[in-house]
Amino acid sequence: MLPDQADLDRAVALLQAGELVAFPTETVYGLGADAANPAAVSKIFAAKGRPPDHPLIVHLACDGGLEQWARDVPNNAWELAEAFWPGPLTLILKRSDAVPDAVTGGQDSVGLRVPAHPLALALLRAYALAGGGVAGLCGVAAPSANRFGRISPTEAGHVRDELGAAVPLILDGGRCEVGIESTILDLTPGAGRPPRLLRPGRVTPEQIGSVIGVLPEIVPRRMNDGAPRASGSLAAHYAPATPMRLVTTARLPEVVASLRQTGRRCAVLCHVRFSDDVEAAHAWRRLPAEARGYGRSLYAALRELDQTAADLIVVQETPDTPAWAAVTDRLRRAATGSGGGSSTA
Ligand code: TXA
Ligand code: MG
């Protein structure tokens, strides 16, 4: 989908006026504002209902922007930017003086990425060409364009449904190709210590390791839980309003049958074919049995099932392999956030 120049011009004018613009990235839709303008950034928090201590990612047109927003940029950051940008990798670096507290939640670091969606890149480049925002800085702060704790949007319509009235312009770039949020890698531990993987995503630890020669330390879930550093790392996140539960493949037929017997409406999300009698659930969605295709459609499917007036969304557990790590992470958090529990029992 080619960007429409009139939409781009309007988007740039809104950003420069300190207003919000929602835009597609290759991962999920973002809710953007001039990252150098604290008043504009505060509108993001208000629209999302997000606590002010949760930091935002600053989106850049190219890796040259790193030096505007970060200081003491280590070599491995340049190597990773070269290898993966534009793309679904966010680097956490020491912040420069240009970064307002409103963006970082007062932390000494900042999250940066160059998104790969053509419309996002066209917007960021047009913004830079037009002189950028406050102080001539060219960064767009953008979290996922959903209400805090809810499912990230992967289509323009999702943003309209959830935030419509609060956002003056939503750029429509179709469905997001990756479908789950970027990998977040913390490069602040410093020389001699491996970077830390704060959120798994399409860019895997192995891919990162092959570029910088050291595997990132995977921050265990329990260390991460509740830490305001990364709201996407809270145990409860990305959640539908309907309670959701993860269930093993072996137990799924039995769980669906017993829910049906007790008269409860059950919506099922799976990735293999079950027998017709099992699939006679209230609502049923089967996603591709490989992680990329599954991740691409996951959030749209969860939104759909959330709107079927089911009492419970039952999700078939995904394989416990590296390829599925990011998807499984989102499913566990969604189950926890929904109040349905992540129990496989
Ligand atoms: O794919 C994505 O990353 C999408 C698109 C729009 O770029 N953005 C996104 O933003 O998922 P958000 O705000 O929903 O999640 C970003 C995560 C949050 O968990 C935030 O806490 C973390 O990045 N983050 C941002 N700056 C950070 C920092 N300085 N240190 C640690 N975590 C940070
Ligand atoms: Mg988010």
mmCIF file of C-alpha atoms and ligand atoms in Angstrom:
data_model
loop_
_atom_site.group_PDB
_atom_site.id
_atom_site.type_symbol
_atom_site.label_atom_id
_atom_site.label_comp_id
_atom_site.label_asym_id
_atom_site.label_seq_id
_atom_site.Cartn_x
_atom_site.Cartn_y
_atom_site.Cartn_z
ATOM 1 C CA MET A 1 0.000 0.000 0.000
ATOM 2 C CA LEU A 2 1.614 3.264 -1.140
ATOM 3 C CA PRO A 3 1.506 6.172 1.290
ATOM 4 C CA ASP A 4 -0.796 9.008 0.272
ATOM 5 C CA GLN A 5 1.124 12.306 0.228
ATOM 6 C CA ALA A 6 -1.790 14.339 1.608
ATOM 7 C CA ASP A 7 -2.070 11.954 4.595
ATOM 8 C CA LEU A 8 1.673 12.158 5.192
ATOM 9 C CA ASP A 9 1.616 15.970 5.067
ATOM 10 C CA ARG A 10 -1.244 16.024 7.544
ATOM 11 C CA ALA A 11 0.507 13.561 9.824
ATOM 12 C CA VAL A 12 3.707 15.624 9.838
ATOM 13 C CA ALA A 13 1.754 18.827 10.537
ATOM 14 C CA LEU A 14 -0.068 17.149 13.445
ATOM 15 C CA LEU A 15 3.168 15.816 14.957
ATOM 16 C CA GLN A 16 4.761 19.255 14.671
ATOM 17 C CA ALA A 17 1.692 20.770 16.349
ATOM 18 C CA GLY A 18 2.130 18.413 19.318
ATOM 19 C CA GLU A 19 -0.797 16.148 18.368
ATOM 20 C CA LEU A 20 -1.098 12.353 18.176
ATOM 21 C CA VAL A 21 -0.879 10.272 15.005
ATOM 22 C CA ALA A 22 -1.431 6.518 14.924
ATOM 23 C CA PHE A 23 0.624 4.702 12.293
ATOM 24 C CA PRO A 24 1.381 1.151 11.181
ATOM 25 C CA THR A 25 4.702 -0.540 11.828
ATOM 26 C CA GLU A 26 5.706 -4.023 10.713
ATOM 27 C CA THR A 27 5.024 -5.284 14.263
ATOM 28 C CA VAL A 28 1.871 -3.525 15.551
ATOM 29 C CA TYR A 29 0.290 -0.066 15.162
ATOM 30 C CA GLY A 30 1.918 2.702 17.182
ATOM 31 C CA LEU A 31 0.441 5.803 18.802
ATOM 32 C CA GLY A 32 2.936 8.518 17.927
ATOM 33 C CA ALA A 33 3.899 11.976 19.170
ATOM 34 C CA ASP A 34 6.927 14.270 18.866
ATOM 35 C CA ALA A 35 9.385 12.609 21.260
ATOM 36 C CA ALA A 36 11.059 15.941 22.055
ATOM 37 C CA ASN A 37 7.791 17.550 23.160
ATOM 38 C CA PRO A 38 6.745 16.541 26.717
ATOM 39 C CA ALA A 39 3.223 17.985 26.328
ATOM 40 C CA ALA A 40 2.688 15.910 23.175
ATOM 41 C CA VAL A 41 4.085 12.804 24.878
ATOM 42 C CA SER A 42 1.728 13.267 27.818
ATOM 43 C CA LYS A 43 -1.205 12.948 25.382
ATOM 44 C CA ILE A 44 -0.041 9.404 24.596
ATOM 45 C CA PHE A 45 -0.248 8.434 28.274
ATOM 46 C CA ALA A 46 -3.674 10.059 28.609
ATOM 47 C CA ALA A 47 -5.077 8.328 25.498
ATOM 48 C CA LYS A 48 -3.763 4.909 26.548
ATOM 49 C CA GLY A 49 -4.485 5.196 30.249
ATOM 50 C CA ARG A 50 -0.838 4.215 30.763
ATOM 51 C CA PRO A 51 1.007 4.894 34.051
ATOM 52 C CA PRO A 52 3.577 7.691 33.509
ATOM 53 C CA ASP A 53 6.556 5.621 34.701
ATOM 54 C CA HIS A 54 6.326 3.202 31.756
ATOM 55 C CA PRO A 55 8.879 4.326 29.134
ATOM 56 C CA LEU A 56 8.166 4.709 25.425
ATOM 57 C CA ILE A 57 10.126 3.624 22.343
ATOM 58 C CA VAL A 58 11.409 6.432 20.109
ATOM 59 C CA HIS A 59 11.051 5.640 16.392
ATOM 60 C CA LEU A 60 13.724 6.924 14.031
ATOM 61 C CA ALA A 61 13.987 7.303 10.247
ATOM 62 C CA CYS A 62 17.497 5.791 10.142
ATOM 63 C CA ASP A 63 20.307 4.668 12.445
ATOM 64 C CA GLY A 64 21.959 8.078 12.102
ATOM 65 C CA GLY A 65 19.311 9.240 14.584
ATOM 66 C CA LEU A 66 20.924 7.098 17.303
ATOM 67 C CA GLU A 67 23.312 9.879 18.211
ATOM 68 C CA GLN A 68 20.537 12.418 18.721
ATOM 69 C CA TRP A 69 18.820 10.284 21.340
ATOM 70 C CA ALA A 70 21.545 8.113 22.890
ATOM 71 C CA ARG A 71 25.031 8.739 24.289
ATOM 72 C CA ASP A 72 28.093 6.479 24.605
ATOM 73 C CA VAL A 73 26.634 4.292 21.854
ATOM 74 C CA PRO A 74 28.562 0.986 22.024
ATOM 75 C CA ASN A 75 29.875 -0.757 18.917
ATOM 76 C CA ASN A 76 27.440 -3.624 19.265
ATOM 77 C CA ALA A 77 24.537 -1.156 18.905
ATOM 78 C CA TRP A 78 25.876 -0.016 15.528
ATOM 79 C CA GLU A 79 26.380 -3.644 14.466
ATOM 80 C CA LEU A 80 22.836 -4.573 15.462
ATOM 81 C CA ALA A 81 21.369 -1.480 13.789
ATOM 82 C CA GLU A 82 23.248 -2.338 10.615
ATOM 83 C CA ALA A 83 21.998 -5.938 10.701
ATOM 84 C CA PHE A 84 18.370 -5.487 11.791
ATOM 85 C CA TRP A 85 17.171 -1.922 11.050
ATOM 86 C CA PRO A 86 14.761 -1.138 9.651
ATOM 87 C CA GLY A 87 13.190 -3.992 11.576
ATOM 88 C CA PRO A 88 11.568 -5.376 14.724
ATOM 89 C CA LEU A 89 14.411 -4.821 17.196
ATOM 90 C CA THR A 90 14.370 -2.133 19.913
ATOM 91 C CA LEU A 91 17.707 -1.182 21.479
ATOM 92 C CA ILE A 92 17.871 0.199 25.008
ATOM 93 C CA LEU A 93 20.780 2.650 25.294
ATOM 94 C CA LYS A 94 21.937 5.389 27.620
ATOM 95 C CA ARG A 95 19.774 8.413 26.917
ATOM 96 C CA SER A 96 21.129 11.706 25.616
ATOM 97 C CA ASP A 97 20.191 15.051 27.169
ATOM 98 C CA ALA A 98 17.697 15.547 24.328
ATOM 99 C CA VAL A 99 15.346 12.896 25.679
ATOM 100 C CA PRO A 100 12.611 14.316 27.923
ATOM 101 C CA ASP A 101 11.793 12.512 31.185
ATOM 102 C CA ALA A 102 8.254 12.060 29.875
ATOM 103 C CA VAL A 103 9.587 9.531 27.308
ATOM 104 C CA THR A 104 11.755 7.459 29.639
ATOM 105 C CA GLY A 105 9.648 7.539 32.767
ATOM 106 C CA GLY A 106 12.644 9.218 34.413
ATOM 107 C CA GLN A 107 15.068 6.354 33.629
ATOM 108 C CA ASP A 108 18.602 6.935 32.423
ATOM 109 C CA SER A 109 18.043 4.869 29.266
ATOM 110 C CA VAL A 110 15.986 5.170 26.114
ATOM 111 C CA GLY A 111 14.454 2.611 23.726
ATOM 112 C CA LEU A 112 15.117 3.234 20.016
ATOM 113 C CA ARG A 113 14.143 1.530 16.792
ATOM 114 C CA VAL A 114 13.790 2.091 13.047
ATOM 115 C CA PRO A 115 10.554 0.365 11.974
ATOM 116 C CA ALA A 116 10.392 -1.532 8.671
ATOM 117 C CA HIS A 117 6.865 -0.663 7.515
ATOM 118 C CA PRO A 118 6.976 1.486 4.321
ATOM 119 C CA LEU A 119 4.334 3.876 5.660
ATOM 120 C CA ALA A 120 6.133 4.305 9.003
ATOM 121 C CA LEU A 121 9.399 4.981 7.190
ATOM 122 C CA ALA A 122 7.717 7.410 4.790
ATOM 123 C CA LEU A 123 6.246 9.266 7.772
ATOM 124 C CA LEU A 124 9.530 9.390 9.681
ATOM 125 C CA ARG A 125 11.435 10.572 6.596
ATOM 126 C CA ALA A 126 8.836 13.228 5.732
ATOM 127 C CA TYR A 127 8.962 14.398 9.350
ATOM 128 C CA ALA A 128 12.754 14.688 9.198
ATOM 129 C CA LEU A 129 12.604 16.513 5.845
ATOM 130 C CA ALA A 130 10.103 18.973 7.306
ATOM 131 C CA GLY A 131 12.554 19.799 10.099
ATOM 132 C CA GLY A 132 11.221 17.384 12.726
ATOM 133 C CA GLY A 133 9.760 18.493 16.014
ATOM 134 C CA VAL A 134 10.868 20.601 18.968
ATOM 135 C CA ALA A 135 14.558 21.661 18.684
ATOM 136 C CA GLY A 136 14.750 20.055 15.233
ATOM 137 C CA LEU A 137 14.882 16.572 16.754
ATOM 138 C CA CYS A 138 13.397 13.826 14.598
ATOM 139 C CA GLY A 139 11.994 11.068 16.778
ATOM 140 C CA VAL A 140 8.451 9.805 17.152
ATOM 141 C CA ALA A 141 7.667 8.317 20.564
ATOM 142 C CA ALA A 142 5.145 5.547 20.125
ATOM 143 C CA PRO A 143 3.847 2.715 22.253
ATOM 144 C CA SER A 144 1.426 0.196 20.799
ATOM 145 C CA ALA A 145 -1.856 1.993 19.998
ATOM 146 C CA ASN A 146 -4.082 0.170 22.493
ATOM 147 C CA ARG A 147 -5.461 0.911 25.939
ATOM 148 C CA PHE A 148 -2.928 -0.004 28.655
ATOM 149 C CA GLY A 149 -2.728 -3.761 29.265
ATOM 150 C CA ARG A 150 -4.913 -4.661 26.279
ATOM 151 C CA ILE A 151 -4.211 -6.414 22.998
ATOM 152 C CA SER A 152 -1.924 -4.543 20.579
ATOM 153 C CA PRO A 153 -3.611 -3.458 17.326
ATOM 154 C CA THR A 154 -2.503 -5.061 14.053
ATOM 155 C CA GLU A 155 -5.030 -3.281 11.800
ATOM 156 C CA ALA A 156 -6.106 0.365 11.551
ATOM 157 C CA GLY A 157 -9.662 -0.661 12.487
ATOM 158 C CA HIS A 158 -8.418 -2.008 15.842
ATOM 159 C CA VAL A 159 -7.000 1.427 16.677
ATOM 160 C CA ARG A 160 -10.203 3.142 15.571
ATOM 161 C CA ASP A 161 -12.325 0.827 17.737
ATOM 162 C CA GLU A 162 -10.187 1.277 20.810
ATOM 163 C CA LEU A 163 -8.839 4.840 20.690
ATOM 164 C CA GLY A 164 -10.670 6.459 17.762
ATOM 165 C CA ALA A 165 -11.920 9.637 19.422
ATOM 166 C CA ALA A 166 -8.592 10.337 21.136
ATOM 167 C CA VAL A 167 -6.504 10.223 17.933
ATOM 168 C CA PRO A 168 -6.865 12.959 15.263
ATOM 169 C CA LEU A 169 -5.329 10.805 12.502
ATOM 170 C CA ILE A 170 -4.909 7.056 12.029
ATOM 171 C CA LEU A 171 -2.736 6.156 9.025
ATOM 172 C CA ASP A 172 -3.969 2.902 7.486
ATOM 173 C CA GLY A 173 -1.180 0.632 6.284
ATOM 174 C CA GLY A 174 -3.146 -2.616 6.211
ATOM 175 C CA ARG A 175 -2.363 -5.616 8.407
ATOM 176 C CA CYS A 176 0.966 -5.725 10.214
ATOM 177 C CA GLU A 177 3.338 -8.295 8.792
ATOM 178 C CA VAL A 178 4.986 -9.457 12.049
ATOM 179 C CA GLY A 179 1.938 -9.069 14.280
ATOM 180 C CA ILE A 180 3.675 -9.099 17.673
ATOM 181 C CA GLU A 181 5.810 -6.380 19.248
ATOM 182 C CA SER A 182 9.532 -5.888 18.627
ATOM 183 C CA THR A 183 12.305 -7.736 20.427
ATOM 184 C CA ILE A 184 13.704 -5.482 23.189
ATOM 185 C CA LEU A 185 17.420 -5.718 23.881
ATOM 186 C CA ASP A 186 19.050 -3.795 26.734
ATOM 187 C CA LEU A 187 22.581 -2.741 25.784
ATOM 188 C CA THR A 188 23.227 -0.745 28.958
ATOM 189 C CA PRO A 189 24.876 -3.483 31.093
ATOM 190 C CA GLY A 190 28.190 -2.213 29.673
ATOM 191 C CA ALA A 191 31.496 -3.636 28.553
ATOM 192 C CA GLY A 192 32.176 -7.255 29.409
ATOM 193 C CA ARG A 193 28.532 -8.044 30.244
ATOM 194 C CA PRO A 194 26.100 -9.592 27.755
ATOM 195 C CA PRO A 195 23.098 -7.508 26.656
ATOM 196 C CA ARG A 196 19.772 -8.446 28.223
ATOM 197 C CA LEU A 197 16.745 -9.624 26.297
ATOM 198 C CA LEU A 198 13.792 -7.825 27.945
ATOM 199 C CA ARG A 199 11.083 -8.918 25.501
ATOM 200 C CA PRO A 200 11.247 -11.760 22.948
ATOM 201 C CA GLY A 201 10.127 -10.968 19.400
ATOM 202 C CA ARG A 202 10.750 -11.813 15.756
ATOM 203 C CA VAL A 203 14.475 -11.103 16.077
ATOM 204 C CA THR A 204 15.738 -14.072 18.087
ATOM 205 C CA PRO A 205 18.561 -14.331 20.671
ATOM 206 C CA GLU A 206 20.436 -16.579 18.217
ATOM 207 C CA GLN A 207 20.244 -13.949 15.456
ATOM 208 C CA ILE A 208 21.492 -11.310 17.890
ATOM 209 C CA GLY A 209 24.287 -13.596 19.043
ATOM 210 C CA SER A 210 25.395 -14.260 15.493
ATOM 211 C CA VAL A 211 25.874 -10.522 14.922
ATOM 212 C CA ILE A 212 27.586 -9.475 18.168
ATOM 213 C CA GLY A 213 29.296 -12.731 19.024
ATOM 214 C CA VAL A 214 27.587 -13.188 22.389
ATOM 215 C CA LEU A 215 24.160 -14.524 23.247
ATOM 216 C CA PRO A 216 21.966 -12.099 25.185
ATOM 217 C CA GLU A 217 21.081 -12.963 28.742
ATOM 218 C CA ILE A 218 17.403 -13.876 28.754
ATOM 219 C CA VAL A 219 15.811 -12.008 31.632
ATOM 220 C CA PRO A 220 13.793 -14.624 33.501
ATOM 221 C CA ARG A 221 10.120 -13.909 33.722
ATOM 222 C CA ARG A 222 10.047 -13.797 37.502
ATOM 223 C CA MET A 223 12.751 -11.095 37.637
ATOM 224 C CA ASN A 224 10.817 -9.089 35.161
ATOM 225 C CA ASP A 225 7.372 -9.322 36.661
ATOM 226 C CA GLY A 226 6.020 -6.133 38.089
ATOM 227 C CA ALA A 227 9.104 -4.145 37.097
ATOM 228 C CA PRO A 228 8.087 -0.821 35.617
ATOM 229 C CA ARG A 229 11.095 -0.898 33.257
ATOM 230 C CA ALA A 230 9.091 -2.606 30.554
ATOM 231 C CA SER A 231 5.333 -2.692 30.782
ATOM 232 C CA GLY A 232 5.276 -5.373 28.105
ATOM 233 C CA SER A 233 7.233 -7.472 30.561
ATOM 234 C CA LEU A 234 4.574 -7.355 33.267
ATOM 235 C CA ALA A 235 3.160 -10.814 33.858
ATOM 236 C CA ALA A 236 -0.306 -9.522 33.000
ATOM 237 C CA HIS A 237 -0.434 -7.797 29.629
ATOM 238 C CA TYR A 238 -1.750 -8.015 26.077
ATOM 239 C CA ALA A 239 -5.031 -9.259 27.498
ATOM 240 C CA PRO A 240 -8.537 -9.784 26.141
ATOM 241 C CA ALA A 241 -11.468 -8.777 28.359
ATOM 242 C CA THR A 242 -12.800 -12.361 28.299
ATOM 243 C CA PRO A 243 -10.991 -14.721 30.685
ATOM 244 C CA MET A 244 -8.494 -16.799 28.734
ATOM 245 C CA ARG A 245 -6.786 -20.078 29.640
ATOM 246 C CA LEU A 246 -3.942 -22.043 28.079
ATOM 247 C CA VAL A 247 -4.598 -25.756 27.794
ATOM 248 C CA THR A 248 -2.385 -28.625 26.560
ATOM 249 C CA THR A 249 -3.274 -30.266 23.250
ATOM 250 C CA ALA A 250 -4.065 -33.518 25.039
ATOM 251 C CA ARG A 251 -6.490 -31.931 27.486
ATOM 252 C CA LEU A 252 -8.219 -29.515 25.125
ATOM 253 C CA PRO A 253 -11.079 -31.829 23.988
ATOM 254 C CA GLU A 254 -11.913 -32.710 27.587
ATOM 255 C CA VAL A 255 -11.818 -29.075 28.757
ATOM 256 C CA VAL A 256 -14.067 -27.955 25.899
ATOM 257 C CA ALA A 257 -16.513 -30.816 26.571
ATOM 258 C CA SER A 258 -16.765 -30.108 30.277
ATOM 259 C CA LEU A 259 -17.334 -26.398 29.696
ATOM 260 C CA ARG A 260 -20.079 -27.224 27.230
ATOM 261 C CA GLN A 261 -21.706 -29.599 29.721
ATOM 262 C CA THR A 262 -21.888 -26.862 32.322
ATOM 263 C CA GLY A 263 -23.527 -24.555 29.767
ATOM 264 C CA ARG A 264 -20.566 -22.195 29.464
ATOM 265 C CA ARG A 265 -19.798 -20.628 26.092
ATOM 266 C CA CYS A 266 -16.281 -21.473 25.065
ATOM 267 C CA ALA A 267 -14.215 -19.855 22.297
ATOM 268 C CA VAL A 268 -11.173 -21.816 21.136
ATOM 269 C CA LEU A 269 -7.908 -20.722 19.555
ATOM 270 C CA CYS A 270 -5.795 -23.587 18.232
ATOM 271 C CA HIS A 271 -3.236 -24.468 15.600
ATOM 272 C CA VAL A 272 -4.041 -28.092 14.777
ATOM 273 C CA ARG A 273 -7.216 -29.760 13.518
ATOM 274 C CA PHE A 274 -9.399 -31.357 16.201
ATOM 275 C CA SER A 275 -12.340 -33.674 15.508
ATOM 276 C CA ASP A 276 -15.651 -32.144 14.403
ATOM 277 C CA ASP A 277 -17.364 -32.776 17.731
ATOM 278 C CA VAL A 278 -14.580 -30.964 19.604
ATOM 279 C CA GLU A 279 -14.665 -28.117 17.089
ATOM 280 C CA ALA A 280 -18.377 -27.597 17.701
ATOM 281 C CA ALA A 281 -17.457 -24.983 20.296
ATOM 282 C CA HIS A 282 -19.213 -21.625 20.580
ATOM 283 C CA ALA A 283 -16.487 -19.992 18.463
ATOM 284 C CA TRP A 284 -13.430 -21.540 16.902
ATOM 285 C CA ARG A 285 -10.302 -20.139 15.246
ATOM 286 C CA ARG A 286 -7.429 -22.190 13.877
ATOM 287 C CA LEU A 287 -4.178 -20.353 13.142
ATOM 288 C CA PRO A 288 -1.180 -21.594 11.118
ATOM 289 C CA ALA A 289 0.913 -24.303 12.811
ATOM 290 C CA GLU A 290 4.142 -22.347 12.324
ATOM 291 C CA ALA A 291 5.191 -19.503 14.584
ATOM 292 C CA ARG A 292 5.472 -16.642 12.072
ATOM 293 C CA GLY A 293 2.067 -17.171 10.527
ATOM 294 C CA TYR A 294 0.549 -17.729 13.961
ATOM 295 C CA GLY A 295 2.112 -14.536 15.352
ATOM 296 C CA ARG A 296 0.884 -12.501 12.384
ATOM 297 C CA SER A 297 -2.767 -13.397 13.058
ATOM 298 C CA LEU A 298 -2.720 -13.888 16.828
ATOM 299 C CA TYR A 299 -3.933 -10.473 18.033
ATOM 300 C CA ALA A 300 -6.653 -10.120 15.381
ATOM 301 C CA ALA A 301 -7.902 -13.605 16.320
ATOM 302 C CA LEU A 302 -7.902 -12.785 20.043
ATOM 303 C CA ARG A 303 -9.860 -9.582 19.381
ATOM 304 C CA GLU A 304 -12.370 -11.536 17.309
ATOM 305 C CA LEU A 305 -12.837 -14.222 19.950
ATOM 306 C CA ASP A 306 -13.088 -11.534 22.623
ATOM 307 C CA GLN A 307 -16.155 -10.209 20.814
ATOM 308 C CA THR A 308 -18.062 -13.481 20.646
ATOM 309 C CA ALA A 309 -19.593 -13.122 24.113
ATOM 310 C CA ALA A 310 -17.830 -16.307 25.204
ATOM 311 C CA ASP A 311 -17.413 -17.043 28.920
ATOM 312 C CA LEU A 312 -13.885 -18.341 28.373
ATOM 313 C CA ILE A 313 -11.277 -18.297 25.606
ATOM 314 C CA VAL A 314 -9.427 -21.623 25.601
ATOM 315 C CA VAL A 315 -6.051 -21.521 23.848
ATOM 316 C CA GLN A 316 -4.157 -24.604 22.763
ATOM 317 C CA GLU A 317 -0.648 -24.360 24.197
ATOM 318 C CA THR A 318 2.012 -23.560 21.637
ATOM 319 C CA PRO A 319 5.206 -25.634 21.262
ATOM 320 C CA ASP A 320 7.983 -25.027 23.778
ATOM 321 C CA THR A 321 10.659 -24.322 21.150
ATOM 322 C CA PRO A 322 12.789 -21.218 20.409
ATOM 323 C CA ALA A 323 10.795 -20.437 17.255
ATOM 324 C CA TRP A 324 7.618 -20.087 19.330
ATOM 325 C CA ALA A 325 9.147 -18.212 22.282
ATOM 326 C CA ALA A 326 7.721 -14.765 21.466
ATOM 327 C CA VAL A 327 4.230 -16.084 20.713
ATOM 328 C CA THR A 328 4.177 -18.222 23.867
ATOM 329 C CA ASP A 329 5.329 -15.241 25.940
ATOM 330 C CA ARG A 330 2.392 -13.121 24.673
ATOM 331 C CA LEU A 331 -0.117 -15.939 25.221
ATOM 332 C CA ARG A 332 1.013 -16.479 28.827
ATOM 333 C CA ARG A 333 0.766 -12.782 29.617
ATOM 334 C CA ALA A 334 -2.600 -12.476 27.896
ATOM 335 C CA ALA A 335 -3.926 -15.400 29.950
ATOM 336 C CA THR A 336 -2.600 -13.898 33.177
ATOM 337 C CA GLY A 337 -3.921 -10.429 32.302
ATOM 338 C CA SER A 338 -7.369 -11.754 31.447
ATOM 339 C CA GLY A 339 -7.779 -13.272 34.871
ATOM 340 C CA GLY A 340 -8.371 -16.692 33.279
ATOM 341 C CA GLY A 341 -5.039 -18.038 34.518
ATOM 342 C CA SER A 342 -2.284 -19.666 32.513
ATOM 343 C CA SER A 343 -2.890 -23.042 34.066
ATOM 344 C CA THR A 344 -2.485 -25.965 31.738
ATOM 345 C CA ALA A 345 -4.542 -28.145 34.034
HETATM 346 O O1 TXA B 1 6.937 -3.308 18.166
HETATM 347 C C1 TXA B 1 6.968 -2.441 19.022
HETATM 348 O O2 TXA B 1 7.915 -2.317 19.813
HETATM 349 C C2 TXA B 1 5.792 -1.461 19.077
HETATM 350 C C3 TXA B 1 5.795 -0.601 17.826
HETATM 351 C C4 TXA B 1 4.732 0.457 17.844
HETATM 352 O O3 TXA B 1 7.072 -0.044 17.666
HETATM 353 N N1 TXA B 1 5.850 -0.658 20.256
HETATM 354 C C5 TXA B 1 5.588 -1.140 21.473
HETATM 355 O O4 TXA B 1 5.615 -0.146 22.437
HETATM 356 O O5 TXA B 1 5.343 -2.304 21.702
HETATM 357 P P1 TXA B 1 5.073 -0.396 23.921
HETATM 358 O O6 TXA B 1 5.251 0.905 24.626
HETATM 359 O O7 TXA B 1 3.711 -0.961 23.875
HETATM 360 O O8 TXA B 1 6.111 -1.393 24.474
HETATM 361 C C6 TXA B 1 7.448 -0.949 24.553
HETATM 362 C C7 TXA B 1 8.135 -1.569 25.679
HETATM 363 C C8 TXA B 1 7.477 -1.250 26.993
HETATM 364 O O9 TXA B 1 7.337 -2.460 27.693
HETATM 365 C C9 TXA B 1 8.442 -0.298 27.640
HETATM 366 O O10 TXA B 1 8.369 -0.367 29.025
HETATM 367 C C10 TXA B 1 9.769 -0.769 27.077
HETATM 368 O O11 TXA B 1 9.449 -1.042 25.741
HETATM 369 N N2 TXA B 1 10.781 0.267 27.134
HETATM 370 C C11 TXA B 1 10.796 1.462 26.528
HETATM 371 N N3 TXA B 1 11.866 2.177 26.918
HETATM 372 C C12 TXA B 1 12.548 1.410 27.793
HETATM 373 C C13 TXA B 1 13.726 1.591 28.573
HETATM 374 N N4 TXA B 1 14.414 2.707 28.532
HETATM 375 N N5 TXA B 1 14.131 0.574 29.364
HETATM 376 C C14 TXA B 1 13.418 -0.580 29.404
HETATM 377 N N6 TXA B 1 12.291 -0.800 28.713
HETATM 378 C C15 TXA B 1 11.853 0.175 27.919
HETATM 379 MG MG MG B 2 2.159 -2.087 24.323
#
